[in-house]
Amino acid sequence: MTVRVRIAPSPTGSVHLGLCRTALFNWAFARGRGGQFLLRIEDTDTERNTQESLDAILEGLAWLGLDWDEGPDRGGPHEPYFQSQRRASYDAVLEQLFEQGLVYRDFSTPEQQEAWRAEQEARKQRLAYRGDDRDLAPEESARRADAGEPFAVRFRIPDGSTAFTDLIRGEVSIPHDEVDDWVLVRRGGGMPTYNFTVVCDDLAMGITHVFRGEEHLVNTPKQLLLYAALGAETPAFGHLPLLLGKDRRKLSKRSGDTSLGDYRANGYPREAIQNFLALQGWALDGETEVFSLQQLVEAFEPGAVSKAGAVFDPDKFRWLAGEYLRQEEPAALAEHCLPFVADAGLATEEAVRERWDWFVRACGAVQERLTLYADAADWLRPYFVGASELELDPKALKGARKHADRLSHLAAFAAWLEARPEEPAAERAAAAKEWLGEQGIKIGALFQPLRCALTGQPGGPDLFEIIDLLGREEALGRIRGAASGPLAED
Ligand code: GLU
């Protein structure tokens, strides 16, 4: 049997991390088993669907590296991959269900429904809904429908219970007296409901395994009963644990950013996002936290997914981001930092590309300091702005001002630097140390004020690397300018 899995997002908002995690586990399951991963769009909520959201899903999942074998943009043997275009297939199944007496028309009015609900509440009970029209003679039901009376179509839940083996949660059994006669088509017609269409589509597309969020566990018995009614083989189900915020409530905006777009915009490396999502309910070996997509594919087993909710830890996410970012080759790092540098208004992308080698070197020089690509804008700022626009970090300034002889040291160093030939940073550094020894100047007494004069930052690259990146003339200007700036004050 070829594994066929899918995700079925609705294009109604931003690309939530929960969707990304579901996609990742489905994708990994398929890729690890020579199977196929499908993308189907549940665009039945015409009021809330947007093209923007659809584009974000397609672009976002592709960016995340979760390629699909069949889908709305690339077609496949089971087109169309938009639910809104599959209406005829749902109608055909519905007709079959009517013929077999497995569904019925419920003519009750919204007021009657409301009254039933109120009565349940008053009695503090929650009986499963069974429509009064459940046992109407088929001819009578058809006659009233033909006469134009509005109705909903409901599934006739049989007595008994439904049991299945969830690939993650193990044995699950749900007594039918907890399951409503659920609605396949709402009163007044229109597009059929999720529980109905999802089964039609999963069947038509030969889906073998369904991994989806735990919030769908309540839907699974309804869907299993429909499979049974249709005499169809059911896919295996696995319900992924909820993503929780630190407050142990379902992850939402309250607990911070929840959409893929937010994390991309903040400069999280793609690999860190993949890795972090994989850790939401799954672990490679209980020890290794940094692992690749390939390792996930090779090791992913649904049985090892935890049943307990996955608590989303933003600090860990940042930590992982830094781990990946600091491993990058400087050229790749520079590519990733470029948009953030441009967005911060330090230079246009074109201007940076004209000095690409320099920029790669600059990114490499600050790499150790970065956690997110976006951090590059702050750390690289001193290399793009003029001396007058340098922002002096209060800590850096305080540290520099501790040294009483700072101005004379800086002046002496400027004279020394000017007299040196152009030379590689390492040679200049070695010569400077020797010169400091001869002058009897303590390293810190020059280096702290020097760093402050050159970048205003409390830390960062090696000072001679900084001088190289700035260029000797610019560096000299900053060092000499310090005599008349905040560094000169006490
Ligand atoms: N549109 C549903 C969701 O994204 C699909 C659920 C399912 O996979 O069956 O939650």
Short mmCIF file of C-alpha atoms and ligand atoms in Angstrom, two decimals:
data_model
loop_
_atom_site.label_atom_id
_atom_site.label_comp_id
_atom_site.label_asym_id
_atom_site.label_seq_id
_atom_site.Cartn_x
_atom_site.Cartn_y
_atom_site.Cartn_z
CA MET A 1 0.00 0.00 0.00
CA THR A 2 1.36 3.39 -0.94
CA VAL A 3 1.06 5.85 1.89
CA ARG A 4 -1.04 8.86 0.91
CA VAL A 5 -1.47 11.67 3.38
CA ARG A 6 -2.78 15.17 3.05
CA ILE A 7 -3.43 18.42 4.75
CA ALA A 8 -6.63 20.32 4.12
CA PRO A 9 -6.24 23.90 5.29
CA SER A 10 -8.88 26.56 4.95
CA PRO A 11 -7.65 29.77 3.36
CA THR A 12 -9.09 32.03 6.00
CA GLY A 13 -6.20 33.77 7.70
CA SER A 14 -2.50 33.70 8.30
CA VAL A 15 -0.53 30.46 8.12
CA HIS A 16 -0.73 29.21 11.71
CA LEU A 17 2.18 27.27 13.18
CA GLY A 18 -0.27 24.50 14.09
CA LEU A 19 -0.97 23.99 10.39
CA CYS A 20 2.75 24.00 9.68
CA ARG A 21 3.37 21.35 12.33
CA THR A 22 0.54 19.18 10.99
CA ALA A 23 1.93 19.61 7.49
CA LEU A 24 5.44 18.77 8.67
CA PHE A 25 4.44 15.49 10.34
CA ASN A 26 2.28 14.40 7.41
CA TRP A 27 5.04 15.28 5.01
CA ALA A 28 7.71 13.49 7.06
CA PHE A 29 5.51 10.40 7.34
CA ALA A 30 5.02 10.29 3.57
CA ARG A 31 8.64 11.03 2.70
CA GLY A 32 9.92 8.40 5.10
CA ARG A 33 7.74 5.74 3.50
CA GLY A 34 7.97 6.47 -0.18
CA GLY A 35 4.46 7.88 -0.02
CA GLN A 36 2.68 10.94 -1.28
CA PHE A 37 1.74 14.16 0.40
CA LEU A 38 -1.26 16.09 -0.90
CA LEU A 39 -2.50 19.58 -0.41
CA ARG A 40 -6.22 20.15 -0.63
CA ILE A 41 -7.87 23.45 0.01
CA GLU A 42 -10.99 23.53 2.16
CA ASP A 43 -12.39 26.68 0.68
CA THR A 44 -16.02 26.07 1.50
CA ASP A 45 -16.44 29.04 3.78
CA THR A 46 -16.95 31.55 1.02
CA GLU A 47 -17.44 34.41 3.47
CA ARG A 48 -14.04 33.98 5.07
CA ASN A 49 -11.88 32.67 2.22
CA THR A 50 -9.33 35.05 0.80
CA GLN A 51 -6.95 34.81 -2.11
CA GLU A 52 -4.30 36.37 0.10
CA SER A 53 -4.58 33.55 2.60
CA LEU A 54 -4.45 30.92 -0.13
CA ASP A 55 -1.31 32.50 -1.57
CA ALA A 56 0.23 32.64 1.89
CA ILE A 57 -0.44 28.91 2.44
CA LEU A 58 1.06 27.89 -0.89
CA GLU A 59 4.05 30.16 -0.57
CA GLY A 60 4.60 29.53 3.14
CA LEU A 61 4.54 25.74 3.00
CA ALA A 62 6.78 25.72 -0.04
CA TRP A 63 9.19 28.05 1.74
CA LEU A 64 9.19 25.67 4.69
CA GLY A 65 10.39 22.95 2.33
CA LEU A 66 7.23 20.82 2.54
CA ASP A 67 6.70 20.02 -1.10
CA TRP A 68 3.47 18.33 -2.08
CA ASP A 69 2.93 15.78 -4.84
CA GLU A 70 -0.59 16.81 -5.70
CA GLY A 71 -2.32 20.07 -5.04
CA PRO A 72 -4.20 23.04 -6.40
CA ASP A 73 -1.17 24.62 -8.01
CA ARG A 74 0.36 21.49 -9.46
CA GLY A 75 -2.64 19.34 -10.24
CA GLY A 76 -2.67 15.57 -9.99
CA PRO A 77 -4.88 12.58 -10.77
CA HIS A 78 -7.63 13.66 -8.39
CA GLU A 79 -8.27 17.20 -9.52
CA PRO A 80 -9.73 19.53 -8.51
CA TYR A 81 -7.95 20.13 -5.21
CA PHE A 82 -10.29 22.91 -4.17
CA GLN A 83 -13.33 21.68 -2.28
CA SER A 84 -15.46 24.43 -3.74
CA GLN A 85 -15.02 22.76 -7.13
CA ARG A 86 -15.96 19.28 -5.94
CA ARG A 87 -19.59 19.97 -5.18
CA ALA A 88 -20.95 17.51 -7.76
CA SER A 89 -19.08 14.64 -6.13
CA TYR A 90 -20.60 15.48 -2.73
CA ASP A 91 -24.09 15.64 -4.21
CA ALA A 92 -23.63 12.19 -5.73
CA VAL A 93 -22.59 10.69 -2.39
CA LEU A 94 -25.47 12.43 -0.66
CA GLU A 95 -27.94 10.90 -3.05
CA GLN A 96 -26.52 7.48 -2.32
CA LEU A 97 -26.83 8.07 1.42
CA PHE A 98 -30.46 9.11 1.00
CA GLU A 99 -31.21 6.02 -1.02
CA GLN A 100 -29.76 3.84 1.70
CA GLY A 101 -31.68 5.68 4.41
CA LEU A 102 -28.47 6.65 6.19
CA VAL A 103 -29.31 10.35 6.30
CA TYR A 104 -32.57 12.19 6.84
CA ARG A 105 -34.13 15.60 6.36
CA ASP A 106 -34.61 17.57 9.53
CA PHE A 107 -37.30 20.20 9.06
CA SER A 108 -37.02 21.66 12.53
CA THR A 109 -36.76 25.43 12.65
CA PRO A 110 -33.93 27.37 14.28
CA GLU A 111 -36.38 28.27 17.07
CA GLN A 112 -37.13 24.60 17.73
CA GLN A 113 -33.41 23.86 17.81
CA GLU A 114 -32.84 26.69 20.23
CA ALA A 115 -35.66 25.47 22.47
CA TRP A 116 -34.14 21.98 22.52
CA ARG A 117 -30.76 23.39 23.50
CA ALA A 118 -32.28 25.56 26.22
CA GLU A 119 -34.11 22.57 27.65
CA GLN A 120 -30.87 20.58 27.75
CA GLU A 121 -29.22 23.40 29.59
CA ALA A 122 -32.06 23.76 32.06
CA ARG A 123 -31.84 20.05 32.83
CA LYS A 124 -28.05 20.26 32.95
CA GLN A 125 -27.78 17.39 30.57
CA ARG A 126 -26.21 16.94 27.21
CA LEU A 127 -28.04 14.34 25.20
CA ALA A 128 -26.96 13.72 21.66
CA TYR A 129 -29.30 15.41 19.22
CA ARG A 130 -31.78 13.16 17.46
CA GLY A 131 -34.13 14.99 15.12
CA ASP A 132 -37.87 14.45 15.50
CA ASP A 133 -38.01 13.89 11.75
CA ARG A 134 -35.62 10.99 11.91
CA ASP A 135 -38.40 8.51 11.42
CA LEU A 136 -40.53 10.41 8.92
CA ALA A 137 -41.63 8.18 6.09
CA PRO A 138 -39.32 8.82 3.11
CA GLU A 139 -42.27 9.79 0.89
CA GLU A 140 -43.52 12.30 3.44
CA SER A 141 -40.04 13.74 3.83
CA ALA A 142 -39.61 14.04 0.06
CA ARG A 143 -43.06 15.62 -0.31
CA ARG A 144 -42.29 18.34 2.23
CA ALA A 145 -38.95 19.04 0.61
CA ASP A 146 -40.61 19.30 -2.80
CA ALA A 147 -43.12 21.71 -1.32
CA GLY A 148 -40.22 24.01 -0.52
CA GLU A 149 -39.98 23.51 3.25
CA PRO A 150 -36.38 24.19 4.35
CA PHE A 151 -34.44 21.35 5.95
CA ALA A 152 -31.01 20.29 7.09
CA VAL A 153 -29.61 16.90 6.15
CA ARG A 154 -28.48 14.90 9.14
CA PHE A 155 -26.67 11.65 9.62
CA ARG A 156 -28.66 8.93 11.33
CA ILE A 157 -26.35 7.83 14.15
CA PRO A 158 -26.95 4.15 14.95
CA ASP A 159 -26.97 2.72 18.46
CA GLY A 160 -23.71 1.38 19.83
CA SER A 161 -20.27 2.87 19.93
CA THR A 162 -17.31 3.49 17.67
CA ALA A 163 -13.86 2.26 18.57
CA PHE A 164 -10.65 2.83 16.68
CA THR A 165 -6.94 2.68 17.25
CA ASP A 166 -5.48 6.11 17.05
CA LEU A 167 -1.88 5.94 15.84
CA ILE A 168 -0.89 8.41 18.55
CA ARG A 169 -3.44 8.03 21.30
CA GLY A 170 -4.06 4.30 21.19
CA GLU A 171 -7.51 2.82 21.73
CA VAL A 172 -10.32 5.34 21.53
CA SER A 173 -13.95 4.42 22.03
CA ILE A 174 -16.85 6.81 21.77
CA PRO A 175 -20.39 5.76 22.69
CA HIS A 176 -22.87 6.91 20.09
CA ASP A 177 -25.12 8.46 22.65
CA GLU A 178 -22.48 11.20 22.79
CA VAL A 179 -22.58 11.82 19.06
CA ASP A 180 -25.21 14.11 17.52
CA ASP A 181 -27.05 13.25 14.38
CA TRP A 182 -24.64 15.61 12.68
CA VAL A 183 -25.40 17.93 9.82
CA LEU A 184 -24.16 17.14 6.32
CA VAL A 185 -25.99 20.00 4.65
CA ARG A 186 -27.24 23.01 6.57
CA ARG A 187 -30.82 24.18 6.51
CA GLY A 188 -31.39 26.11 3.32
CA GLY A 189 -28.80 24.14 1.35
CA GLY A 190 -25.47 25.50 0.28
CA MET A 191 -22.08 23.88 0.52
CA PRO A 192 -22.03 20.65 2.56
CA THR A 193 -20.21 20.62 5.90
CA TYR A 194 -16.64 19.71 6.75
CA ASN A 195 -17.36 16.29 8.28
CA PHE A 196 -19.08 15.21 5.11
CA THR A 197 -16.82 16.70 2.49
CA VAL A 198 -13.62 15.63 4.19
CA VAL A 199 -14.68 11.98 4.05
CA CYS A 200 -15.77 12.24 0.42
CA ASP A 201 -12.45 13.80 -0.52
CA ASP A 202 -10.24 11.52 1.54
CA LEU A 203 -12.00 8.54 -0.01
CA ALA A 204 -11.83 9.88 -3.54
CA MET A 205 -8.16 10.72 -3.15
CA GLY A 206 -7.15 7.39 -1.64
CA ILE A 207 -5.91 8.86 1.62
CA THR A 208 -4.42 6.13 3.82
CA HIS A 209 -3.47 8.07 6.97
CA VAL A 210 -4.87 11.21 8.51
CA PHE A 211 -2.70 13.15 10.95
CA ARG A 212 -4.43 16.20 12.25
CA GLY A 213 -4.88 18.25 15.40
CA GLU A 214 -6.46 16.82 18.50
CA GLU A 215 -9.31 19.29 18.18
CA HIS A 216 -10.63 17.03 15.44
CA LEU A 217 -10.90 13.99 17.69
CA VAL A 218 -14.59 14.77 18.25
CA ASN A 219 -15.15 14.61 14.50
CA THR A 220 -13.51 11.27 13.96
CA PRO A 221 -16.39 9.03 15.11
CA LYS A 222 -18.74 10.96 12.84
CA GLN A 223 -16.40 10.45 9.94
CA LEU A 224 -15.80 6.79 10.76
CA LEU A 225 -19.54 6.16 10.80
CA LEU A 226 -19.81 7.75 7.40
CA TYR A 227 -17.03 5.55 6.02
CA ALA A 228 -18.85 2.55 7.43
CA ALA A 229 -22.13 3.73 5.92
CA LEU A 230 -20.44 4.00 2.56
CA GLY A 231 -18.94 0.55 2.96
CA ALA A 232 -15.51 2.06 2.53
CA GLU A 233 -12.22 1.21 4.13
CA THR A 234 -11.16 3.87 6.59
CA PRO A 235 -7.82 5.59 6.72
CA ALA A 236 -5.79 5.30 9.91
CA PHE A 237 -6.07 8.32 12.17
CA GLY A 238 -3.53 9.99 14.40
CA HIS A 239 -4.42 13.06 16.43
CA LEU A 240 -1.54 15.39 17.17
CA PRO A 241 -1.38 17.05 20.57
CA LEU A 242 -2.53 20.64 20.83
CA LEU A 243 0.00 23.43 20.70
CA LEU A 244 -0.26 25.21 24.03
CA GLY A 245 0.95 28.56 25.24
CA LYS A 246 2.96 28.83 28.46
CA ASP A 247 -0.36 29.33 30.26
CA ARG A 248 -1.28 25.83 29.04
CA ARG A 249 -4.13 27.22 27.02
CA LYS A 250 -4.40 26.68 23.30
CA LEU A 251 -1.67 28.65 21.57
CA SER A 252 -3.06 31.94 20.43
CA LYS A 253 -2.00 35.51 19.77
CA ARG A 254 -2.20 36.03 23.53
CA SER A 255 0.96 33.98 24.01
CA GLY A 256 2.89 35.64 21.19
CA ASP A 257 3.35 35.21 17.47
CA THR A 258 1.52 32.24 16.03
CA SER A 259 1.91 32.58 12.30
CA LEU A 260 4.70 31.40 10.07
CA GLY A 261 4.82 34.85 8.51
CA ASP A 262 5.63 36.44 11.87
CA TYR A 263 8.64 34.21 12.39
CA ARG A 264 9.92 34.73 8.88
CA ALA A 265 9.49 38.47 9.24
CA ASN A 266 11.46 38.36 12.47
CA GLY A 267 14.31 36.54 10.79
CA TYR A 268 14.09 32.98 12.10
CA PRO A 269 16.10 30.60 9.91
CA ARG A 270 13.96 28.15 7.99
CA GLU A 271 15.81 25.16 9.43
CA ALA A 272 15.17 26.40 12.95
CA ILE A 273 11.45 26.65 12.24
CA GLN A 274 11.39 23.12 10.83
CA ASN A 275 13.35 21.79 13.78
CA PHE A 276 11.28 23.65 16.35
CA LEU A 277 7.98 22.48 14.85
CA ALA A 278 9.22 18.90 14.88
CA LEU A 279 9.85 19.26 18.62
CA GLN A 280 6.23 20.21 19.27
CA GLY A 281 5.03 16.80 20.37
CA TRP A 282 7.88 14.70 19.05
CA ALA A 283 11.52 14.12 19.90
CA LEU A 284 14.35 12.54 17.96
CA ASP A 285 15.84 10.55 20.80
CA GLY A 286 14.99 12.50 23.90
CA GLU A 287 18.39 14.17 23.87
CA THR A 288 19.27 15.64 20.50
CA GLU A 289 17.48 18.90 20.07
CA VAL A 290 19.13 20.15 16.93
CA PHE A 291 18.36 17.89 14.01
CA SER A 292 17.65 18.18 10.33
CA LEU A 293 14.56 17.60 8.25
CA GLN A 294 16.25 14.51 6.88
CA GLN A 295 16.73 13.10 10.37
CA LEU A 296 13.06 13.76 11.07
CA VAL A 297 12.05 11.93 7.89
CA GLU A 298 14.19 8.93 8.77
CA ALA A 299 13.06 8.69 12.38
CA PHE A 300 9.46 9.89 12.44
CA GLU A 301 7.06 7.38 13.98
CA PRO A 302 3.54 8.47 14.90
CA GLY A 303 3.62 6.15 17.90
CA ALA A 304 6.35 8.31 19.39
CA VAL A 305 4.29 11.48 19.22
CA SER A 306 3.24 12.54 22.68
CA LYS A 307 -0.37 12.56 23.77
CA ALA A 308 0.12 15.50 26.09
CA GLY A 309 -0.19 19.03 24.76
CA ALA A 310 3.02 20.52 23.41
CA VAL A 311 3.95 23.65 25.32
CA PHE A 312 5.34 26.22 22.97
CA ASP A 313 8.52 27.75 24.39
CA PRO A 314 9.50 30.99 22.61
CA ASP A 315 12.88 31.10 24.37
CA LYS A 316 13.78 27.70 23.06
CA PHE A 317 12.69 28.76 19.61
CA ARG A 318 15.06 31.73 19.75
CA TRP A 319 17.83 29.53 21.07
CA LEU A 320 17.37 27.11 18.15
CA ALA A 321 17.34 30.02 15.73
CA GLY A 322 20.72 31.14 17.02
CA GLU A 323 22.11 27.62 16.79
CA TYR A 324 21.28 27.42 13.11
CA LEU A 325 22.22 30.94 12.26
CA ARG A 326 25.66 30.66 13.75
CA GLN A 327 26.40 27.50 11.77
CA GLU A 328 25.74 29.14 8.45
CA GLU A 329 28.36 29.87 5.85
CA PRO A 330 28.90 33.64 5.75
CA ALA A 331 27.72 33.88 2.12
CA ALA A 332 24.40 32.20 2.97
CA LEU A 333 24.13 34.26 6.11
CA ALA A 334 24.64 37.42 4.08
CA GLU A 335 21.85 36.43 1.68
CA HIS A 336 19.50 35.91 4.60
CA CYS A 337 20.48 39.13 6.36
CA LEU A 338 20.29 41.30 3.27
CA PRO A 339 16.51 41.93 3.30
CA PHE A 340 16.66 42.96 6.95
CA VAL A 341 19.50 45.37 6.32
CA ALA A 342 17.56 46.86 3.41
CA ASP A 343 14.33 47.03 5.43
CA ALA A 344 16.10 48.88 8.21
CA GLY A 345 17.03 51.48 5.60
CA LEU A 346 20.77 50.97 5.93
CA ALA A 347 21.22 50.53 2.18
CA THR A 348 19.31 49.25 -0.81
CA GLU A 349 19.76 45.63 -1.78
CA GLU A 350 21.39 46.76 -5.03
CA ALA A 351 23.88 48.93 -3.22
CA VAL A 352 24.81 46.06 -0.92
CA ARG A 353 25.23 43.70 -3.86
CA GLU A 354 27.72 46.09 -5.38
CA ARG A 355 29.93 45.51 -2.34
CA TRP A 356 28.96 41.91 -1.86
CA ASP A 357 32.30 40.51 -0.71
CA TRP A 358 32.54 43.27 1.85
CA PHE A 359 29.01 42.54 3.06
CA VAL A 360 29.69 38.81 3.39
CA ARG A 361 32.71 39.63 5.47
CA ALA A 362 30.75 42.07 7.62
CA CYS A 363 28.04 39.46 8.25
CA GLY A 364 30.67 36.90 9.13
CA ALA A 365 32.23 39.39 11.54
CA VAL A 366 29.01 39.87 13.53
CA GLN A 367 27.72 36.30 13.14
CA GLU A 368 28.54 35.29 16.72
CA ARG A 369 26.34 38.11 17.97
CA LEU A 370 23.23 37.21 16.00
CA THR A 371 20.28 35.11 17.06
CA LEU A 372 17.91 36.11 14.27
CA TYR A 373 18.67 37.48 10.81
CA ALA A 374 16.87 40.63 11.82
CA ASP A 375 19.58 41.27 14.44
CA ALA A 376 22.01 41.92 11.61
CA ALA A 377 20.44 45.32 11.03
CA ASP A 378 21.46 46.51 14.51
CA TRP A 379 24.88 44.94 14.54
CA LEU A 380 25.80 46.15 11.07
CA ARG A 381 24.44 49.65 11.50
CA PRO A 382 27.79 51.25 12.42
CA TYR A 383 29.23 50.06 9.10
CA PHE A 384 26.55 51.78 7.05
CA VAL A 385 25.99 55.08 8.80
CA GLY A 386 28.30 58.06 9.13
CA ALA A 387 30.13 58.91 12.36
CA SER A 388 27.54 61.53 13.31
CA GLU A 389 24.74 58.93 13.19
CA LEU A 390 26.44 56.39 15.42
CA GLU A 391 24.30 55.43 18.36
CA LEU A 392 26.50 55.11 21.42
CA ASP A 393 25.41 52.32 23.69
CA PRO A 394 25.29 53.66 27.28
CA LYS A 395 27.21 50.64 28.59
CA ALA A 396 29.90 51.02 25.96
CA LEU A 397 30.19 54.70 26.70
CA LYS A 398 30.41 54.15 30.43
CA GLY A 399 33.10 51.49 29.99
CA ALA A 400 35.10 53.77 27.71
CA ARG A 401 34.84 56.78 30.01
CA LYS A 402 36.36 54.83 32.87
CA HIS A 403 39.74 55.32 31.24
CA ALA A 404 41.09 58.75 32.16
CA ASP A 405 43.73 58.84 29.40
CA ARG A 406 41.36 57.70 26.67
CA LEU A 407 41.68 60.77 24.48
CA SER A 408 45.47 60.83 24.47
CA HIS A 409 45.56 57.07 23.84
CA LEU A 410 43.15 57.45 20.95
CA ALA A 411 45.18 60.29 19.47
CA ALA A 412 48.39 58.29 19.75
CA PHE A 413 46.73 55.27 18.19
CA ALA A 414 45.38 57.36 15.32
CA ALA A 415 48.86 58.65 14.57
CA TRP A 416 50.24 55.12 14.72
CA LEU A 417 47.48 53.76 12.48
CA GLU A 418 47.95 56.47 9.93
CA ALA A 419 51.66 55.78 9.70
CA ARG A 420 51.17 52.04 9.14
CA PRO A 421 50.98 50.69 5.63
CA GLU A 422 47.79 49.00 4.41
CA GLU A 423 48.04 45.50 5.86
CA PRO A 424 45.80 42.58 6.78
CA ALA A 425 43.84 42.90 10.01
CA ALA A 426 45.74 40.12 11.78
CA GLU A 427 49.12 41.71 11.07
CA ARG A 428 47.90 45.11 12.14
CA ALA A 429 46.54 43.59 15.35
CA ALA A 430 49.86 41.93 16.15
CA ALA A 431 51.78 45.14 15.44
CA ALA A 432 49.36 47.14 17.58
CA LYS A 433 49.85 44.86 20.54
CA GLU A 434 53.58 45.26 20.27
CA TRP A 435 53.25 49.03 20.00
CA LEU A 436 50.96 49.13 23.05
CA GLY A 437 53.59 47.26 25.01
CA GLU A 438 56.26 49.73 23.98
CA GLN A 439 54.02 52.63 24.93
CA GLY A 440 53.11 51.06 28.25
CA ILE A 441 49.41 51.36 27.44
CA LYS A 442 47.14 48.68 28.86
CA ILE A 443 45.12 46.95 26.18
CA GLY A 444 41.74 47.72 27.77
CA ALA A 445 42.63 51.37 28.24
CA LEU A 446 42.82 51.77 24.48
CA PHE A 447 40.48 49.08 23.23
CA GLN A 448 37.37 50.05 25.17
CA PRO A 449 37.42 53.69 24.07
CA LEU A 450 38.46 52.60 20.59
CA ARG A 451 35.52 50.23 20.19
CA CYS A 452 33.19 52.91 21.45
CA ALA A 453 34.58 55.47 19.01
CA LEU A 454 34.41 53.09 16.05
CA THR A 455 30.99 51.47 16.52
CA GLY A 456 29.41 52.72 19.74
CA GLN A 457 28.67 49.08 20.51
CA PRO A 458 29.50 47.23 23.71
CA GLY A 459 30.93 44.24 21.86
CA GLY A 460 31.30 42.87 18.39
CA PRO A 461 34.02 41.88 15.99
CA ASP A 462 37.72 42.11 16.55
CA LEU A 463 38.77 45.78 16.51
CA PHE A 464 41.13 45.39 13.59
CA GLU A 465 38.45 43.61 11.62
CA ILE A 466 36.24 46.61 12.36
CA ILE A 467 38.92 49.00 11.11
CA ASP A 468 39.20 46.95 7.94
CA LEU A 469 35.46 46.87 7.41
CA LEU A 470 35.15 50.60 7.90
CA GLY A 471 38.26 51.41 5.90
CA ARG A 472 41.22 53.13 7.42
CA GLU A 473 40.15 56.68 6.54
CA GLU A 474 36.72 56.31 8.05
CA ALA A 475 38.18 54.63 11.14
CA LEU A 476 40.68 57.48 11.59
CA GLY A 477 37.89 60.01 11.25
CA ARG A 478 35.87 58.31 13.98
CA ILE A 479 38.83 57.99 16.31
CA ARG A 480 39.80 61.63 15.94
CA GLY A 481 36.19 62.77 16.09
CA ALA A 482 35.89 61.17 19.52
CA ALA A 483 37.86 64.09 20.96
CA SER A 484 34.92 66.38 20.40
CA GLY A 485 32.06 63.95 21.06
CA PRO A 486 30.39 62.28 24.06
CA LEU A 487 33.51 60.18 24.66
CA ALA A 488 35.34 63.34 25.62
CA GLU A 489 32.83 64.22 28.32
CA ASP A 490 32.95 62.84 31.83
N1 GLU B 1 -9.58 22.20 7.53
C1 GLU B 1 -9.34 21.32 8.63
C2 GLU B 1 -8.23 21.89 9.47
O1 GLU B 1 -7.32 22.47 8.91
C3 GLU B 1 -8.95 19.94 8.13
C4 GLU B 1 -9.02 18.93 9.19
C5 GLU B 1 -8.64 17.54 8.70
O2 GLU B 1 -7.46 17.35 8.44
O3 GLU B 1 -9.49 16.69 8.58
O4 GLU B 1 -8.26 21.81 10.66
#
